[in-house]
PDB file of C-alpha atoms and ligand atoms in Angstrom:
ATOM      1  CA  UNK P 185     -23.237  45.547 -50.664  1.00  0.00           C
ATOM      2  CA  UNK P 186     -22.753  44.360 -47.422  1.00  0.00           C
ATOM      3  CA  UNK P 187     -20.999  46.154 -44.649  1.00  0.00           C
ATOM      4  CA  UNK P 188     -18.829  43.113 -44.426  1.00  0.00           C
ATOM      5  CA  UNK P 189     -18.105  42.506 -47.757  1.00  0.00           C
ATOM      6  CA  UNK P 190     -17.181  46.091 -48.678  1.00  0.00           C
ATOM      7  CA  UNK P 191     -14.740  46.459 -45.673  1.00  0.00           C
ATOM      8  CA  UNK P 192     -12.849  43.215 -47.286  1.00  0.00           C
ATOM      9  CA  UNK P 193      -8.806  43.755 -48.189  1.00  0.00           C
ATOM     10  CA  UNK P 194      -6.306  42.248 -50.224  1.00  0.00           C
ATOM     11  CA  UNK P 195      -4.043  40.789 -47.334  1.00  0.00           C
ATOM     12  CA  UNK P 196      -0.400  40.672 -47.633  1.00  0.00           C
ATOM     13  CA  UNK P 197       2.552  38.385 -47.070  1.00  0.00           C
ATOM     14  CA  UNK P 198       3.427  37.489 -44.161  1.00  0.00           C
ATOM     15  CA  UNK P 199       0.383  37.173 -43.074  1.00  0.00           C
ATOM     16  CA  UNK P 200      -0.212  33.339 -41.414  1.00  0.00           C
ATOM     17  CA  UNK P 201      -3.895  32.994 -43.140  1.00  0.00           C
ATOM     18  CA  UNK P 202      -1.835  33.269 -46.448  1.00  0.00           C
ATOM     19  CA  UNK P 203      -0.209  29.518 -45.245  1.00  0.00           C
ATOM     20  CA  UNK P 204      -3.194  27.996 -44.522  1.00  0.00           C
ATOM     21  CA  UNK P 205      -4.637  24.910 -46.358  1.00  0.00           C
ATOM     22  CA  UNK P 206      -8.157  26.179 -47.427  1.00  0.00           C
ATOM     23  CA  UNK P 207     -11.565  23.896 -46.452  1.00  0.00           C
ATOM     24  CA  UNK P 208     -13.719  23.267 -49.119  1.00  0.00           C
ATOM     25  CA  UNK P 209     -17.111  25.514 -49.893  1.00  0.00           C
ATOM     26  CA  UNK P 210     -20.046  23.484 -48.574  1.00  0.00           C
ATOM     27  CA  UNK P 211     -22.712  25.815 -48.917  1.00  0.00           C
ATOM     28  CA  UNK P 212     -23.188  28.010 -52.238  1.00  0.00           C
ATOM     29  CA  UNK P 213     -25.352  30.858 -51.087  1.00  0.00           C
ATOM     30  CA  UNK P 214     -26.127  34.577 -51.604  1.00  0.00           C
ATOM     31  CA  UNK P 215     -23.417  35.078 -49.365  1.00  0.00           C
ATOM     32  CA  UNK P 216     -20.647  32.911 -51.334  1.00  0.00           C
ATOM     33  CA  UNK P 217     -21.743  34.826 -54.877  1.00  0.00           C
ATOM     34  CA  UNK P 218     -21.477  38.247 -52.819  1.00  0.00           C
ATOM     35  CA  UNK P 219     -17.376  37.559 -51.598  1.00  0.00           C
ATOM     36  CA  UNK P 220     -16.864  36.201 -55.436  1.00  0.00           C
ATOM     37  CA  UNK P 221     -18.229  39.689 -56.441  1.00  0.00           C
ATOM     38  CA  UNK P 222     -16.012  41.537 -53.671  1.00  0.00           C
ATOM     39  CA  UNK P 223     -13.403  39.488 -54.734  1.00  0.00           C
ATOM     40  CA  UNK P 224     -13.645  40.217 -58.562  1.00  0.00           C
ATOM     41  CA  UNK P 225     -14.080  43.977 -57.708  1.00  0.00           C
ATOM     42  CA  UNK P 226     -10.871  43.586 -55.339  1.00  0.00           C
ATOM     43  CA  UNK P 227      -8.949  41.879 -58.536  1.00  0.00           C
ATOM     44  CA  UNK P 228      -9.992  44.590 -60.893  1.00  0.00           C
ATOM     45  CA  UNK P 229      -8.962  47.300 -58.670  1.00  0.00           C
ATOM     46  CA  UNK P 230      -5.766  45.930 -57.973  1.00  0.00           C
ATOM     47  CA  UNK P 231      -4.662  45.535 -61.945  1.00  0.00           C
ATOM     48  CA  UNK P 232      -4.290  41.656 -60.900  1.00  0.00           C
ATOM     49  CA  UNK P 233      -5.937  38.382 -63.066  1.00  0.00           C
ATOM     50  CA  UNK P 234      -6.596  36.244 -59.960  1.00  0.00           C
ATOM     51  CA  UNK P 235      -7.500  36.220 -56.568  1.00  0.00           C
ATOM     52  CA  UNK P 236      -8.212  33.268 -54.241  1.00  0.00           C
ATOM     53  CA  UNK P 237     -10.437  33.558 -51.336  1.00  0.00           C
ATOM     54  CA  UNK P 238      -7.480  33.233 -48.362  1.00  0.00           C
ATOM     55  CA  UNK P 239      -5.896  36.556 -50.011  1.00  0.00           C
ATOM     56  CA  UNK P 240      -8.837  38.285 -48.650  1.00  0.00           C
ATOM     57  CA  UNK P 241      -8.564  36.392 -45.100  1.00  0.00           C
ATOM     58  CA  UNK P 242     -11.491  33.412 -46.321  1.00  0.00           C
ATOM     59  CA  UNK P 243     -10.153  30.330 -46.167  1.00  0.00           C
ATOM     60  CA  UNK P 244     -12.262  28.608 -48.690  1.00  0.00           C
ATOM     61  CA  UNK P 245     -11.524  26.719 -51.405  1.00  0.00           C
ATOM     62  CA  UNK P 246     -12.309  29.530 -54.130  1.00  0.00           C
ATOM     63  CA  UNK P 247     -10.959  31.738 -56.540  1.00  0.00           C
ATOM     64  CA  UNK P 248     -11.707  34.254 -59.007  1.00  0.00           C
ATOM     65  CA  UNK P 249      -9.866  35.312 -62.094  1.00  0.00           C
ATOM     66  CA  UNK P 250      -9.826  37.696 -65.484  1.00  0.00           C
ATOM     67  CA  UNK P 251      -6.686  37.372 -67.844  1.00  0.00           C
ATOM     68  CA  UNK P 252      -7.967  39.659 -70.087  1.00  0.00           C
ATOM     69  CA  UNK P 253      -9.393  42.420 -68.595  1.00  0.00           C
ATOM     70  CA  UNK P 254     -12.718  42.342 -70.015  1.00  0.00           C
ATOM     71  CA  UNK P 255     -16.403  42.132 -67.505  1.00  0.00           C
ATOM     72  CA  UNK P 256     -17.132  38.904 -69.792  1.00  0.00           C
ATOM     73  CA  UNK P 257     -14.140  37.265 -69.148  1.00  0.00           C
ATOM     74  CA  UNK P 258     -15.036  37.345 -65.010  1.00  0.00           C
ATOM     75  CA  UNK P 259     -14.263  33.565 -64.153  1.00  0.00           C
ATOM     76  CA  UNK P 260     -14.954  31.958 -60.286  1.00  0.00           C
ATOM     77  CA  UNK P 261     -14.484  28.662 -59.181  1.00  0.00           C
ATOM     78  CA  UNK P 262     -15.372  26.975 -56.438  1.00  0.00           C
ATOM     79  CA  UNK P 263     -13.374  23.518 -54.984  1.00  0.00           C
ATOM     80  CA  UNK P 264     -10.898  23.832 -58.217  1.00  0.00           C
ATOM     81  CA  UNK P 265      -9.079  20.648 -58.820  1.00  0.00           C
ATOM     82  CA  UNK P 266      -6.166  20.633 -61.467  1.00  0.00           C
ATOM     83  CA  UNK P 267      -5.479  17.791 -63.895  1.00  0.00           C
ATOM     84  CA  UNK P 268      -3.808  16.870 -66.565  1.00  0.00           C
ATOM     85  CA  UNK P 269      -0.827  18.923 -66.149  1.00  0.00           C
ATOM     86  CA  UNK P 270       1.068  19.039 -68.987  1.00  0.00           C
ATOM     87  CA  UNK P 271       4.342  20.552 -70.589  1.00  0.00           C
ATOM     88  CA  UNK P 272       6.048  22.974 -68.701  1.00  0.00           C
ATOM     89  CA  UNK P 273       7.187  26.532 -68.881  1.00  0.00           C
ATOM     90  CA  UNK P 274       9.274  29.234 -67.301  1.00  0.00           C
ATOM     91  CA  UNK P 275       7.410  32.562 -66.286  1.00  0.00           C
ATOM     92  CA  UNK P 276       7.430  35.694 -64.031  1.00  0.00           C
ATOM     93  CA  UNK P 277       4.880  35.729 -61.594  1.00  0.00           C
ATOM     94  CA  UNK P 278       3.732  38.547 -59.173  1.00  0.00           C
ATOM     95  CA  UNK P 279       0.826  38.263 -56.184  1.00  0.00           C
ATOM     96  CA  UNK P 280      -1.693  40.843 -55.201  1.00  0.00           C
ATOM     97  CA  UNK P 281      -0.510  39.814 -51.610  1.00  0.00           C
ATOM     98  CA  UNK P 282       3.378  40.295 -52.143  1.00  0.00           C
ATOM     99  CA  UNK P 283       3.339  43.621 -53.816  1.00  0.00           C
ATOM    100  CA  UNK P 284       6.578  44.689 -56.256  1.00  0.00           C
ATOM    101  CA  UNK P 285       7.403  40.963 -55.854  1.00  0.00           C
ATOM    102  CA  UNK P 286       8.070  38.631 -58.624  1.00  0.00           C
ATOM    103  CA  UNK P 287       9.706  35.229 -59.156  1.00  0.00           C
ATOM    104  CA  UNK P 288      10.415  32.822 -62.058  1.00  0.00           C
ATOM    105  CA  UNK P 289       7.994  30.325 -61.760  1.00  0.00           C
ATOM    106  CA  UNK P 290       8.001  26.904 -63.734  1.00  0.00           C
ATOM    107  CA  UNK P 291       4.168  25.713 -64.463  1.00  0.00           C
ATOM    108  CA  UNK P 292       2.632  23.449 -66.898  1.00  0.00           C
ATOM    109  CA  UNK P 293       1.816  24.706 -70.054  1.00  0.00           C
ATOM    110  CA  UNK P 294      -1.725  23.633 -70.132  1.00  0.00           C
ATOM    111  CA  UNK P 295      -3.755  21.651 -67.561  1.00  0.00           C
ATOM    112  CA  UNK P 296      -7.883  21.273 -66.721  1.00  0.00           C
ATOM    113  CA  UNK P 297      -9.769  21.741 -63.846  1.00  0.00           C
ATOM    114  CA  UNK P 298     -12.992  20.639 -62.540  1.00  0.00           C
ATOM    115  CA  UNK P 299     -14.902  22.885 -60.073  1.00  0.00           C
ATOM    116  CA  UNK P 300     -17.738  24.121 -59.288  1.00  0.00           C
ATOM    117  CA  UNK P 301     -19.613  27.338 -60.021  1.00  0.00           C
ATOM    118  CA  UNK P 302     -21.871  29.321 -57.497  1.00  0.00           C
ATOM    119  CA  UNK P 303     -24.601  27.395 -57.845  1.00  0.00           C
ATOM    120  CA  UNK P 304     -22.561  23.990 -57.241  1.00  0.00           C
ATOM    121  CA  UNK P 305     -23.055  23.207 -60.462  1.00  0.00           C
ATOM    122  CA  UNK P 306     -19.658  20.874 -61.789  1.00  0.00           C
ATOM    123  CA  UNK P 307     -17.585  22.729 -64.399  1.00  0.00           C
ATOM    124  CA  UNK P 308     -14.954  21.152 -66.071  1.00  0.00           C
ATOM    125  CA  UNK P 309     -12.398  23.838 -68.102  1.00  0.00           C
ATOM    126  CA  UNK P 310      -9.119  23.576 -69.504  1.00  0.00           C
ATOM    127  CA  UNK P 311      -6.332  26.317 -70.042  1.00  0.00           C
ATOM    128  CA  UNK P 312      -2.816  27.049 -71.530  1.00  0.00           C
ATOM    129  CA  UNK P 313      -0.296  29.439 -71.288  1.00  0.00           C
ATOM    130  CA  UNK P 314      -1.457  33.022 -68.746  1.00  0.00           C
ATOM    131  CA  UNK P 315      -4.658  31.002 -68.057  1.00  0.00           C
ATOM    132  CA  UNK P 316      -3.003  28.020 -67.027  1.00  0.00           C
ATOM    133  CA  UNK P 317      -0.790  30.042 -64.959  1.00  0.00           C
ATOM    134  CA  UNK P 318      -2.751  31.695 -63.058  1.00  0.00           C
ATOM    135  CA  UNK P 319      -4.910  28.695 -62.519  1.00  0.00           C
ATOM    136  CA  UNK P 320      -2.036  26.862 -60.879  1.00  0.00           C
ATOM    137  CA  UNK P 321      -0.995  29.685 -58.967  1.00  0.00           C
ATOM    138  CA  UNK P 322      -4.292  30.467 -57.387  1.00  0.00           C
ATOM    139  CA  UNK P 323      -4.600  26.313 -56.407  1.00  0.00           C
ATOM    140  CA  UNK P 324      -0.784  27.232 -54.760  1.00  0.00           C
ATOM    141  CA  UNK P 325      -2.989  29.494 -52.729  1.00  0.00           C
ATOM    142  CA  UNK P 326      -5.547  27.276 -51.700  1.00  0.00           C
ATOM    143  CA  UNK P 327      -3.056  25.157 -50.480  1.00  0.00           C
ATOM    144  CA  UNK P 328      -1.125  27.860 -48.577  1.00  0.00           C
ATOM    145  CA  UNK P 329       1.637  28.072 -51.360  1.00  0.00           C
ATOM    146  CA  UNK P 330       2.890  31.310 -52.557  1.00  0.00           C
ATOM    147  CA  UNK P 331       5.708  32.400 -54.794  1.00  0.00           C
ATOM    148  CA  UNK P 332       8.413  33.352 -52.686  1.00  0.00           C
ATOM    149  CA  UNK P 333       8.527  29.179 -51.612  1.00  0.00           C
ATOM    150  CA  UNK P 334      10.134  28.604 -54.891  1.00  0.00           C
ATOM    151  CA  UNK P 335      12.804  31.743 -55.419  1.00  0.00           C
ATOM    152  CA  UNK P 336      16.143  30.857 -57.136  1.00  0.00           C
ATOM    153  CA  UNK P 337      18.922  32.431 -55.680  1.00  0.00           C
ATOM    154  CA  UNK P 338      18.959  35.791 -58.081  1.00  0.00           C
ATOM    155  CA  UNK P 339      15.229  36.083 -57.116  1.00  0.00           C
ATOM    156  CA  UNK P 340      15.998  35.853 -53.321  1.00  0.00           C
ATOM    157  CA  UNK P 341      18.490  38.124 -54.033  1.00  0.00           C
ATOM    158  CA  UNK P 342      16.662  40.383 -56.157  1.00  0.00           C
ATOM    159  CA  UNK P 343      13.159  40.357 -53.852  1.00  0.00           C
ATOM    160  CA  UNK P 344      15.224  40.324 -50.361  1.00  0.00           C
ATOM    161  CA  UNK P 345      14.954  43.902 -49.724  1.00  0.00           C
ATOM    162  CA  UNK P 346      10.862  44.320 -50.291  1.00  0.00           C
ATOM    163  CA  UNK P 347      10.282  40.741 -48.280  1.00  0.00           C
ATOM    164  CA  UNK P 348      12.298  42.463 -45.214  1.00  0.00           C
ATOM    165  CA  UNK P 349      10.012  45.486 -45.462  1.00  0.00           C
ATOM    166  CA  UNK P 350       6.777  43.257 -46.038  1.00  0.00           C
ATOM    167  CA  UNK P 351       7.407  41.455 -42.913  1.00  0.00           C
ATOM    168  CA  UNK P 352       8.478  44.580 -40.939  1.00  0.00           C
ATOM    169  CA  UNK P 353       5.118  46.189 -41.832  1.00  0.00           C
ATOM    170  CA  UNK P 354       3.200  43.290 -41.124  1.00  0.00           C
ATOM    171  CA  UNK P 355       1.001  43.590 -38.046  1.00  0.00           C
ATOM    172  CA  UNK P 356       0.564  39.854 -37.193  1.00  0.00           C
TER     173      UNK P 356
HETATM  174 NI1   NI V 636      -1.170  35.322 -55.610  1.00  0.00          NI
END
């Protein structure tokens, strides 16, 4: 692996490249299929079932994700775009980059997204329930969205303490 890749970290809240609005992948090369591997490896590690590229301090429009665990359920897609939103449904939600944090999130049940994989090649997919989930959270991160935007008040109450000591470890 390269010395770059392997030296890669889940970043954390507050960190500004977490609010960034991610620019879509251009070029699909050796390079962009070794962060997707770093990035799966960084997922597995962490006990998490998604990961998008600005979590690790890339702002490109990819993501990886695993809701089951299992090496043959490795997903990664590249310029994700969600459609067909549909239903909706109340869930708890935590982020690799806001660790012990988690909010009620409302998501569509089910939605589809077309992407592309690491060869560019289009790939059209669609999901319900945990898949669907994380899909649409992992888009909120493309777009520089994270849970702690949409807290109810028990949540903000509830997460207050860990976001004060997030931001007072954060080296900016
Ligand atoms: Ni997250």
């Amino acid at each position: 692996m390269r010395k770059d890749l392997s030296a890669l970290r889940i970043i954390n809240y507050p960190d500004p490249r977490l609010r960034k609005v991610c620019k879509p992948v251009e070029v699909f090369d050796e390079e962009l299929a070794g962060l997707a591997g770093r990035m799966l490896e960084l997922m597995r590690e962490s006990q998490g079932i998604g990961l998008a590229a600005p979590q690790v301090g890339k702002l490109i429009r990819l993501f990886v994700c695993n809701v089951t665990g299992e090496p043959k359920d490795d997903l990664v897609f590249v310029n994700p775009v969600l459609s067909d939103l549909a239903g909706h449904i109340e869930g708890e939600e935590g982020c690799l980059s806001i660790p012990d944090v988690t909010v009620t999130m409302q998501r569509a049940a089910s939605c589809r997204m077309t992407a592309r994989d690491l060869s560019g090649k289009p790939i059209e997919k669609k999901a319900e329930l945990l898949m669907a989930r994380c899909w649409q959270h992992e888009c909120d991160h493309l777009n520089g969205r994270l849970i702690v935007d949409q807290m109810s008040e028990t949540d903000r109450i509830a997460n207050r303490r860990k976001l004060r000591e997030l931001e007072r470890s954060f080296k900016g």
